[in-house]
Amino acid sequence: MRQCMDVEAVVARLKKIEGQIRGIMNMVQNDVPCEDILVQIGAAKSALHKTGQVILEGHLHHCVLDGIASGDSGKTIKKLVRALEQFSRLT
């Protein structure tokens, strides 16, 4: 699966999100106004969604194309449908 995505780019995105979550926890502990916390939660959610999009794009460009090229289109399409279902749950 590692060939399906740019692992370093995905890890960098996840580390940034981790920092955002730590910042949100800090905000909660320091009695920051709810509206400000919700803005940051929205930003973290958007960042997670974009990370999912990057992973899905890698899956399409590598795993799906390779699966179809190797003649295993049925199994490849089933995996693609599962990936799309998982991605659609992110919203």
PDB file of N, CA and C in Angstrom:
ATOM      1  N   MET A   1       0.808  -1.205   0.000  1.00  0.00           N
ATOM      2  CA  MET A   1       0.000   0.000   0.000  1.00  0.00           C
ATOM      3  C   MET A   1       0.850   1.268   0.000  1.00  0.00           C
ATOM      4  N   ARG A   2       2.051   1.203   0.503  1.00  0.00           N
ATOM      5  CA  ARG A   2       2.875   2.407   0.616  1.00  0.00           C
ATOM      6  C   ARG A   2       3.121   3.054  -0.739  1.00  0.00           C
ATOM      7  N   GLN A   3       3.157   2.266  -1.805  1.00  0.00           N
ATOM      8  CA  GLN A   3       3.389   2.837  -3.122  1.00  0.00           C
ATOM      9  C   GLN A   3       2.180   3.627  -3.613  1.00  0.00           C
ATOM     10  N   CYS A   4       1.049   3.485  -2.966  1.00  0.00           N
ATOM     11  CA  CYS A   4      -0.173   4.163  -3.407  1.00  0.00           C
ATOM     12  C   CYS A   4      -0.231   5.625  -2.986  1.00  0.00           C
ATOM     13  N   MET A   5       0.666   6.033  -2.101  1.00  0.00           N
ATOM     14  CA  MET A   5       0.603   7.411  -1.629  1.00  0.00           C
ATOM     15  C   MET A   5       1.997   7.927  -1.348  1.00  0.00           C
ATOM     16  N   ASP A   6       2.104   9.226  -1.269  1.00  0.00           N
ATOM     17  CA  ASP A   6       3.342   9.873  -0.862  1.00  0.00           C
ATOM     18  C   ASP A   6       3.351   9.860   0.664  1.00  0.00           C
ATOM     19  N   VAL A   7       3.979   8.852   1.239  1.00  0.00           N
ATOM     20  CA  VAL A   7       3.938   8.634   2.682  1.00  0.00           C
ATOM     21  C   VAL A   7       4.452   9.854   3.437  1.00  0.00           C
ATOM     22  N   GLU A   8       5.551  10.421   2.983  1.00  0.00           N
ATOM     23  CA  GLU A   8       6.121  11.574   3.685  1.00  0.00           C
ATOM     24  C   GLU A   8       5.144  12.747   3.708  1.00  0.00           C
ATOM     25  N   ALA A   9       4.468  12.989   2.606  1.00  0.00           N
ATOM     26  CA  ALA A   9       3.506  14.094   2.546  1.00  0.00           C
ATOM     27  C   ALA A   9       2.313  13.834   3.464  1.00  0.00           C
ATOM     28  N   VAL A  10       1.838  12.600   3.490  1.00  0.00           N
ATOM     29  CA  VAL A  10       0.700  12.265   4.349  1.00  0.00           C
ATOM     30  C   VAL A  10       1.099  12.372   5.815  1.00  0.00           C
ATOM     31  N   VAL A  11       2.272  11.870   6.166  1.00  0.00           N
ATOM     32  CA  VAL A  11       2.741  11.960   7.554  1.00  0.00           C
ATOM     33  C   VAL A  11       2.902  13.421   7.963  1.00  0.00           C
ATOM     34  N   ALA A  12       3.429  14.250   7.079  1.00  0.00           N
ATOM     35  CA  ALA A  12       3.581  15.679   7.385  1.00  0.00           C
ATOM     36  C   ALA A  12       2.220  16.320   7.648  1.00  0.00           C
ATOM     37  N   ARG A  13       1.236  15.972   6.841  1.00  0.00           N
ATOM     38  CA  ARG A  13      -0.115  16.501   7.050  1.00  0.00           C
ATOM     39  C   ARG A  13      -0.670  16.044   8.402  1.00  0.00           C
ATOM     40  N   LEU A  14      -0.477  14.769   8.719  1.00  0.00           N
ATOM     41  CA  LEU A  14      -1.000  14.238   9.980  1.00  0.00           C
ATOM     42  C   LEU A  14      -0.309  14.869  11.187  1.00  0.00           C
ATOM     43  N   LYS A  15       0.967  15.143  11.072  1.00  0.00           N
ATOM     44  CA  LYS A  15       1.676  15.818  12.172  1.00  0.00           C
ATOM     45  C   LYS A  15       1.142  17.234  12.373  1.00  0.00           C
ATOM     46  N   LYS A  16       0.833  17.906  11.280  1.00  0.00           N
ATOM     47  CA  LYS A  16       0.251  19.243  11.376  1.00  0.00           C
ATOM     48  C   LYS A  16      -1.110  19.172  12.069  1.00  0.00           C
ATOM     49  N   ILE A  17      -1.906  18.180  11.704  1.00  0.00           N
ATOM     50  CA  ILE A  17      -3.222  17.997  12.320  1.00  0.00           C
ATOM     51  C   ILE A  17      -3.066  17.677  13.800  1.00  0.00           C
ATOM     52  N   GLU A  18      -2.079  16.856  14.115  1.00  0.00           N
ATOM     53  CA  GLU A  18      -1.807  16.537  15.518  1.00  0.00           C
ATOM     54  C   GLU A  18      -1.529  17.820  16.301  1.00  0.00           C
ATOM     55  N   GLY A  19      -0.762  18.711  15.721  1.00  0.00           N
ATOM     56  CA  GLY A  19      -0.484  19.996  16.362  1.00  0.00           C
ATOM     57  C   GLY A  19      -1.745  20.828  16.530  1.00  0.00           C
ATOM     58  N   GLN A  20      -2.614  20.792  15.520  1.00  0.00           N
ATOM     59  CA  GLN A  20      -3.881  21.517  15.619  1.00  0.00           C
ATOM     60  C   GLN A  20      -4.724  20.977  16.775  1.00  0.00           C
ATOM     61  N   ILE A  21      -4.768  19.661  16.913  1.00  0.00           N
ATOM     62  CA  ILE A  21      -5.561  19.044  17.984  1.00  0.00           C
ATOM     63  C   ILE A  21      -4.992  19.417  19.351  1.00  0.00           C
ATOM     64  N   ARG A  22      -3.675  19.398  19.471  1.00  0.00           N
ATOM     65  CA  ARG A  22      -3.056  19.820  20.738  1.00  0.00           C
ATOM     66  C   ARG A  22      -3.404  21.278  21.040  1.00  0.00           C
ATOM     67  N   GLY A  23      -3.409  22.102  20.006  1.00  0.00           N
ATOM     68  CA  GLY A  23      -3.786  23.503  20.186  1.00  0.00           C
ATOM     69  C   GLY A  23      -5.224  23.644  20.653  1.00  0.00           C
ATOM     70  N   ILE A  24      -6.106  22.833  20.105  1.00  0.00           N
ATOM     71  CA  ILE A  24      -7.511  22.865  20.513  1.00  0.00           C
ATOM     72  C   ILE A  24      -7.644  22.439  21.972  1.00  0.00           C
ATOM     73  N   MET A  25      -6.922  21.394  22.360  1.00  0.00           N
ATOM     74  CA  MET A  25      -6.969  20.963  23.767  1.00  0.00           C
ATOM     75  C   MET A  25      -6.495  22.086  24.679  1.00  0.00           C
ATOM     76  N   ASN A  26      -5.455  22.773  24.269  1.00  0.00           N
ATOM     77  CA  ASN A  26      -4.943  23.914  25.028  1.00  0.00           C
ATOM     78  C   ASN A  26      -6.010  24.997  25.158  1.00  0.00           C
ATOM     79  N   MET A  27      -6.694  25.261  24.061  1.00  0.00           N
ATOM     80  CA  MET A  27      -7.746  26.276  24.070  1.00  0.00           C
ATOM     81  C   MET A  27      -8.849  25.910  25.056  1.00  0.00           C
ATOM     82  N   VAL A  28      -9.237  24.644  25.061  1.00  0.00           N
ATOM     83  CA  VAL A  28     -10.284  24.182  25.978  1.00  0.00           C
ATOM     84  C   VAL A  28      -9.824  24.348  27.425  1.00  0.00           C
ATOM     85  N   GLN A  29      -8.595  23.956  27.698  1.00  0.00           N
ATOM     86  CA  GLN A  29      -8.064  24.038  29.059  1.00  0.00           C
ATOM     87  C   GLN A  29      -7.871  25.479  29.528  1.00  0.00           C
ATOM     88  N   ASN A  30      -7.696  26.398  28.591  1.00  0.00           N
ATOM     89  CA  ASN A  30      -7.446  27.796  28.945  1.00  0.00           C
ATOM     90  C   ASN A  30      -8.672  28.682  28.773  1.00  0.00           C
ATOM     91  N   ASP A  31      -9.833  28.069  28.718  1.00  0.00           N
ATOM     92  CA  ASP A  31     -11.104  28.789  28.710  1.00  0.00           C
ATOM     93  C   ASP A  31     -11.221  29.799  27.567  1.00  0.00           C
ATOM     94  N   VAL A  32     -10.771  29.395  26.393  1.00  0.00           N
ATOM     95  CA  VAL A  32     -10.910  30.223  25.193  1.00  0.00           C
ATOM     96  C   VAL A  32     -12.381  30.188  24.768  1.00  0.00           C
ATOM     97  N   PRO A  33     -12.915  31.279  24.219  1.00  0.00           N
ATOM     98  CA  PRO A  33     -14.329  31.290  23.811  1.00  0.00           C
ATOM     99  C   PRO A  33     -14.673  30.136  22.856  1.00  0.00           C
ATOM    100  N   CYS A  34     -15.865  29.613  23.048  1.00  0.00           N
ATOM    101  CA  CYS A  34     -16.338  28.460  22.271  1.00  0.00           C
ATOM    102  C   CYS A  34     -16.257  28.701  20.772  1.00  0.00           C
ATOM    103  N   GLU A  35     -16.609  29.898  20.336  1.00  0.00           N
ATOM    104  CA  GLU A  35     -16.597  30.201  18.907  1.00  0.00           C
ATOM    105  C   GLU A  35     -15.204  30.016  18.322  1.00  0.00           C
ATOM    106  N   ASP A  36     -14.188  30.449  19.062  1.00  0.00           N
ATOM    107  CA  ASP A  36     -12.804  30.311  18.595  1.00  0.00           C
ATOM    108  C   ASP A  36     -12.386  28.843  18.524  1.00  0.00           C
ATOM    109  N   ILE A  37     -12.824  28.078  19.507  1.00  0.00           N
ATOM    110  CA  ILE A  37     -12.515  26.645  19.520  1.00  0.00           C
ATOM    111  C   ILE A  37     -13.173  25.961  18.320  1.00  0.00           C
ATOM    112  N   LEU A  38     -14.414  26.317  18.050  1.00  0.00           N
ATOM    113  CA  LEU A  38     -15.130  25.709  16.929  1.00  0.00           C
ATOM    114  C   LEU A  38     -14.480  26.041  15.590  1.00  0.00           C
ATOM    115  N   VAL A  39     -13.935  27.234  15.469  1.00  0.00           N
ATOM    116  CA  VAL A  39     -13.212  27.596  14.242  1.00  0.00           C
ATOM    117  C   VAL A  39     -12.029  26.658  14.055  1.00  0.00           C
ATOM    118  N   GLN A  40     -11.298  26.403  15.122  1.00  0.00           N
ATOM    119  CA  GLN A  40     -10.123  25.534  15.034  1.00  0.00           C
ATOM    120  C   GLN A  40     -10.513  24.075  14.788  1.00  0.00           C
ATOM    121  N   ILE A  41     -11.621  23.649  15.365  1.00  0.00           N
ATOM    122  CA  ILE A  41     -12.118  22.292  15.092  1.00  0.00           C
ATOM    123  C   ILE A  41     -12.469  22.164  13.611  1.00  0.00           C
ATOM    124  N   GLY A  42     -13.094  23.186  13.055  1.00  0.00           N
ATOM    125  CA  GLY A  42     -13.412  23.180  11.629  1.00  0.00           C
ATOM    126  C   GLY A  42     -12.164  23.099  10.769  1.00  0.00           C
ATOM    127  N   ALA A  43     -11.125  23.822  11.171  1.00  0.00           N
ATOM    128  CA  ALA A  43      -9.867  23.790  10.420  1.00  0.00           C
ATOM    129  C   ALA A  43      -9.233  22.402  10.479  1.00  0.00           C
ATOM    130  N   ALA A  44      -9.261  21.780  11.652  1.00  0.00           N
ATOM    131  CA  ALA A  44      -8.692  20.436  11.799  1.00  0.00           C
ATOM    132  C   ALA A  44      -9.496  19.421  10.980  1.00  0.00           C
ATOM    133  N   LYS A  45     -10.813  19.565  11.002  1.00  0.00           N
ATOM    134  CA  LYS A  45     -11.668  18.663  10.219  1.00  0.00           C
ATOM    135  C   LYS A  45     -11.373  18.814   8.726  1.00  0.00           C
ATOM    136  N   SER A  46     -11.218  20.039   8.267  1.00  0.00           N
ATOM    137  CA  SER A  46     -10.890  20.278   6.859  1.00  0.00           C
ATOM    138  C   SER A  46      -9.540  19.676   6.495  1.00  0.00           C
ATOM    139  N   ALA A  47      -8.578  19.798   7.400  1.00  0.00           N
ATOM    140  CA  ALA A  47      -7.248  19.242   7.150  1.00  0.00           C
ATOM    141  C   ALA A  47      -7.303  17.718   7.067  1.00  0.00           C
ATOM    142  N   LEU A  48      -8.098  17.088   7.919  1.00  0.00           N
ATOM    143  CA  LEU A  48      -8.265  15.631   7.855  1.00  0.00           C
ATOM    144  C   LEU A  48      -8.928  15.225   6.544  1.00  0.00           C
ATOM    145  N   HIS A  49      -9.933  15.976   6.142  1.00  0.00           N
ATOM    146  CA  HIS A  49     -10.621  15.677   4.886  1.00  0.00           C
ATOM    147  C   HIS A  49      -9.659  15.787   3.710  1.00  0.00           C
ATOM    148  N   LYS A  50      -8.836  16.825   3.695  1.00  0.00           N
ATOM    149  CA  LYS A  50      -7.869  17.000   2.611  1.00  0.00           C
ATOM    150  C   LYS A  50      -6.853  15.856   2.611  1.00  0.00           C
ATOM    151  N   THR A  51      -6.453  15.400   3.785  1.00  0.00           N
ATOM    152  CA  THR A  51      -5.532  14.267   3.870  1.00  0.00           C
ATOM    153  C   THR A  51      -6.177  13.021   3.271  1.00  0.00           C
ATOM    154  N   GLY A  52      -7.442  12.805   3.574  1.00  0.00           N
ATOM    155  CA  GLY A  52      -8.168  11.691   2.968  1.00  0.00           C
ATOM    156  C   GLY A  52      -8.233  11.817   1.459  1.00  0.00           C
ATOM    157  N   GLN A  53      -8.409  13.032   0.985  1.00  0.00           N
ATOM    158  CA  GLN A  53      -8.458  13.275  -0.460  1.00  0.00           C
ATOM    159  C   GLN A  53      -7.119  12.942  -1.108  1.00  0.00           C
ATOM    160  N   VAL A  54      -6.026  13.329  -0.465  1.00  0.00           N
ATOM    161  CA  VAL A  54      -4.688  13.029  -0.991  1.00  0.00           C
ATOM    162  C   VAL A  54      -4.473  11.516  -1.057  1.00  0.00           C
ATOM    163  N   ILE A  55      -4.898  10.809  -0.021  1.00  0.00           N
ATOM    164  CA  ILE A  55      -4.756   9.352   0.006  1.00  0.00           C
ATOM    165  C   ILE A  55      -5.613   8.718  -1.090  1.00  0.00           C
ATOM    166  N   LEU A  56      -6.845   9.190  -1.243  1.00  0.00           N
ATOM    167  CA  LEU A  56      -7.730   8.652  -2.280  1.00  0.00           C
ATOM    168  C   LEU A  56      -7.165   8.911  -3.674  1.00  0.00           C
ATOM    169  N   GLU A  57      -6.619  10.093  -3.901  1.00  0.00           N
ATOM    170  CA  GLU A  57      -6.003  10.396  -5.201  1.00  0.00           C
ATOM    171  C   GLU A  57      -4.845   9.441  -5.491  1.00  0.00           C
ATOM    172  N   GLY A  58      -4.023   9.181  -4.484  1.00  0.00           N
ATOM    173  CA  GLY A  58      -2.927   8.232  -4.658  1.00  0.00           C
ATOM    174  C   GLY A  58      -3.447   6.846  -4.980  1.00  0.00           C
ATOM    175  N   HIS A  59      -4.525   6.459  -4.309  1.00  0.00           N
ATOM    176  CA  HIS A  59      -5.138   5.154  -4.553  1.00  0.00           C
ATOM    177  C   HIS A  59      -5.609   5.053  -6.009  1.00  0.00           C
ATOM    178  N   LEU A  60      -6.237   6.113  -6.486  1.00  0.00           N
ATOM    179  CA  LEU A  60      -6.721   6.118  -7.872  1.00  0.00           C
ATOM    180  C   LEU A  60      -5.577   6.067  -8.874  1.00  0.00           C
ATOM    181  N   HIS A  61      -4.570   6.894  -8.658  1.00  0.00           N
ATOM    182  CA  HIS A  61      -3.469   7.004  -9.622  1.00  0.00           C
ATOM    183  C   HIS A  61      -2.553   5.785  -9.641  1.00  0.00           C
ATOM    184  N   HIS A  62      -2.488   5.068  -8.534  1.00  0.00           N
ATOM    185  CA  HIS A  62      -1.550   3.946  -8.470  1.00  0.00           C
ATOM    186  C   HIS A  62      -2.270   2.605  -8.348  1.00  0.00           C
ATOM    187  N   CYS A  63      -2.948   2.390  -7.238  1.00  0.00           N
ATOM    188  CA  CYS A  63      -3.560   1.081  -6.987  1.00  0.00           C
ATOM    189  C   CYS A  63      -4.617   0.719  -8.027  1.00  0.00           C
ATOM    190  N   VAL A  64      -5.498   1.654  -8.324  1.00  0.00           N
ATOM    191  CA  VAL A  64      -6.580   1.358  -9.264  1.00  0.00           C
ATOM    192  C   VAL A  64      -6.028   1.156 -10.672  1.00  0.00           C
ATOM    193  N   LEU A  65      -5.184   2.069 -11.120  1.00  0.00           N
ATOM    194  CA  LEU A  65      -4.618   1.918 -12.466  1.00  0.00           C
ATOM    195  C   LEU A  65      -3.795   0.643 -12.596  1.00  0.00           C
ATOM    196  N   ASP A  66      -2.999   0.325 -11.568  1.00  0.00           N
ATOM    197  CA  ASP A  66      -2.196  -0.902 -11.601  1.00  0.00           C
ATOM    198  C   ASP A  66      -3.081  -2.139 -11.615  1.00  0.00           C
ATOM    199  N   GLY A  67      -4.149  -2.126 -10.810  1.00  0.00           N
ATOM    200  CA  GLY A  67      -5.057  -3.266 -10.761  1.00  0.00           C
ATOM    201  C   GLY A  67      -5.752  -3.517 -12.084  1.00  0.00           C
ATOM    202  N   ILE A  68      -6.185  -2.454 -12.716  1.00  0.00           N
ATOM    203  CA  ILE A  68      -6.845  -2.592 -14.016  1.00  0.00           C
ATOM    204  C   ILE A  68      -5.843  -3.048 -15.072  1.00  0.00           C
ATOM    205  N   ALA A  69      -4.650  -2.464 -15.054  1.00  0.00           N
ATOM    206  CA  ALA A  69      -3.616  -2.836 -16.032  1.00  0.00           C
ATOM    207  C   ALA A  69      -3.204  -4.298 -15.894  1.00  0.00           C
ATOM    208  N   SER A  70      -3.265  -4.827 -14.668  1.00  0.00           N
ATOM    209  CA  SER A  70      -2.870  -6.217 -14.456  1.00  0.00           C
ATOM    210  C   SER A  70      -3.999  -7.193 -14.791  1.00  0.00           C
ATOM    211  N   GLY A  71      -5.145  -6.664 -15.205  1.00  0.00           N
ATOM    212  CA  GLY A  71      -6.251  -7.528 -15.601  1.00  0.00           C
ATOM    213  C   GLY A  71      -7.170  -7.923 -14.466  1.00  0.00           C
ATOM    214  N   ASP A  72      -7.010  -7.309 -13.315  1.00  0.00           N
ATOM    215  CA  ASP A  72      -7.823  -7.654 -12.151  1.00  0.00           C
ATOM    216  C   ASP A  72      -8.854  -6.556 -11.894  1.00  0.00           C
ATOM    217  N   SER A  73      -9.604  -6.203 -12.927  1.00  0.00           N
ATOM    218  CA  SER A  73     -10.501  -5.051 -12.823  1.00  0.00           C
ATOM    219  C   SER A  73     -11.662  -5.274 -11.853  1.00  0.00           C
ATOM    220  N   GLY A  74     -12.192  -6.470 -11.770  1.00  0.00           N
ATOM    221  CA  GLY A  74     -13.314  -6.731 -10.867  1.00  0.00           C
ATOM    222  C   GLY A  74     -12.960  -6.464  -9.416  1.00  0.00           C
ATOM    223  N   LYS A  75     -11.872  -7.057  -8.970  1.00  0.00           N
ATOM    224  CA  LYS A  75     -11.419  -6.870  -7.590  1.00  0.00           C
ATOM    225  C   LYS A  75     -11.016  -5.415  -7.354  1.00  0.00           C
ATOM    226  N   THR A  76     -10.386  -4.820  -8.346  1.00  0.00           N
ATOM    227  CA  THR A  76      -9.941  -3.432  -8.235  1.00  0.00           C
ATOM    228  C   THR A  76     -11.126  -2.487  -8.070  1.00  0.00           C
ATOM    229  N   ILE A  77     -12.169  -2.705  -8.840  1.00  0.00           N
ATOM    230  CA  ILE A  77     -13.362  -1.854  -8.746  1.00  0.00           C
ATOM    231  C   ILE A  77     -14.021  -2.019  -7.385  1.00  0.00           C
ATOM    232  N   LYS A  78     -14.080  -3.245  -6.861  1.00  0.00           N
ATOM    233  CA  LYS A  78     -14.655  -3.466  -5.527  1.00  0.00           C
ATOM    234  C   LYS A  78     -13.873  -2.701  -4.472  1.00  0.00           C
ATOM    235  N   LYS A  79     -12.547  -2.740  -4.568  1.00  0.00           N
ATOM    236  CA  LYS A  79     -11.714  -2.001  -3.613  1.00  0.00           C
ATOM    237  C   LYS A  79     -11.911  -0.494  -3.764  1.00  0.00           C
ATOM    238  N   LEU A  80     -12.060  -0.039  -4.996  1.00  0.00           N
ATOM    239  CA  LEU A  80     -12.297   1.383  -5.235  1.00  0.00           C
ATOM    240  C   LEU A  80     -13.617   1.816  -4.615  1.00  0.00           C
ATOM    241  N   VAL A  81     -14.650   1.020  -4.791  1.00  0.00           N
ATOM    242  CA  VAL A  81     -15.958   1.343  -4.213  1.00  0.00           C
ATOM    243  C   VAL A  81     -15.848   1.435  -2.696  1.00  0.00           C
ATOM    244  N   ARG A  82     -15.141   0.493  -2.066  1.00  0.00           N
ATOM    245  CA  ARG A  82     -14.952   0.540  -0.608  1.00  0.00           C
ATOM    246  C   ARG A  82     -14.204   1.802  -0.199  1.00  0.00           C
ATOM    247  N   ALA A  83     -13.168   2.162  -0.948  1.00  0.00           N
ATOM    248  CA  ALA A  83     -12.398   3.368  -0.631  1.00  0.00           C
ATOM    249  C   ALA A  83     -13.273   4.615  -0.754  1.00  0.00           C
ATOM    250  N   LEU A  84     -14.086   4.674  -1.795  1.00  0.00           N
ATOM    251  CA  LEU A  84     -14.982   5.821  -1.976  1.00  0.00           C
ATOM    252  C   LEU A  84     -16.028   5.891  -0.864  1.00  0.00           C
ATOM    253  N   GLU A  85     -16.535   4.737  -0.439  1.00  0.00           N
ATOM    254  CA  GLU A  85     -17.491   4.713   0.675  1.00  0.00           C
ATOM    255  C   GLU A  85     -16.847   5.259   1.942  1.00  0.00           C
ATOM    256  N   GLN A  86     -15.621   4.831   2.214  1.00  0.00           N
ATOM    257  CA  GLN A  86     -14.917   5.319   3.400  1.00  0.00           C
ATOM    258  C   GLN A  86     -14.672   6.823   3.308  1.00  0.00           C
ATOM    259  N   PHE A  87     -14.249   7.280   2.145  1.00  0.00           N
ATOM    260  CA  PHE A  87     -13.988   8.707   1.972  1.00  0.00           C
ATOM    261  C   PHE A  87     -15.269   9.521   2.143  1.00  0.00           C
ATOM    262  N   SER A  88     -16.383   9.013   1.627  1.00  0.00           N
ATOM    263  CA  SER A  88     -17.643   9.760   1.721  1.00  0.00           C
ATOM    264  C   SER A  88     -18.104   9.907   3.167  1.00  0.00           C
ATOM    265  N   ARG A  89     -17.654   9.039   4.037  1.00  0.00           N
ATOM    266  CA  ARG A  89     -18.019   9.128   5.459  1.00  0.00           C
ATOM    267  C   ARG A  89     -17.249  10.227   6.183  1.00  0.00           C
ATOM    268  N   LEU A  90     -16.230  10.779   5.549  1.00  0.00           N
ATOM    269  CA  LEU A  90     -15.428  11.830   6.181  1.00  0.00           C
ATOM    270  C   LEU A  90     -16.159  13.160   6.258  1.00  0.00           C
ATOM    271  N   THR A  91     -17.196  13.324   5.460  1.00  0.00           N
ATOM    272  CA  THR A  91     -17.866  14.627   5.420  1.00  0.00           C
ATOM    273  C   THR A  91     -18.918  14.762   6.485  1.00  0.00           C
TER     274      THR A  91
END
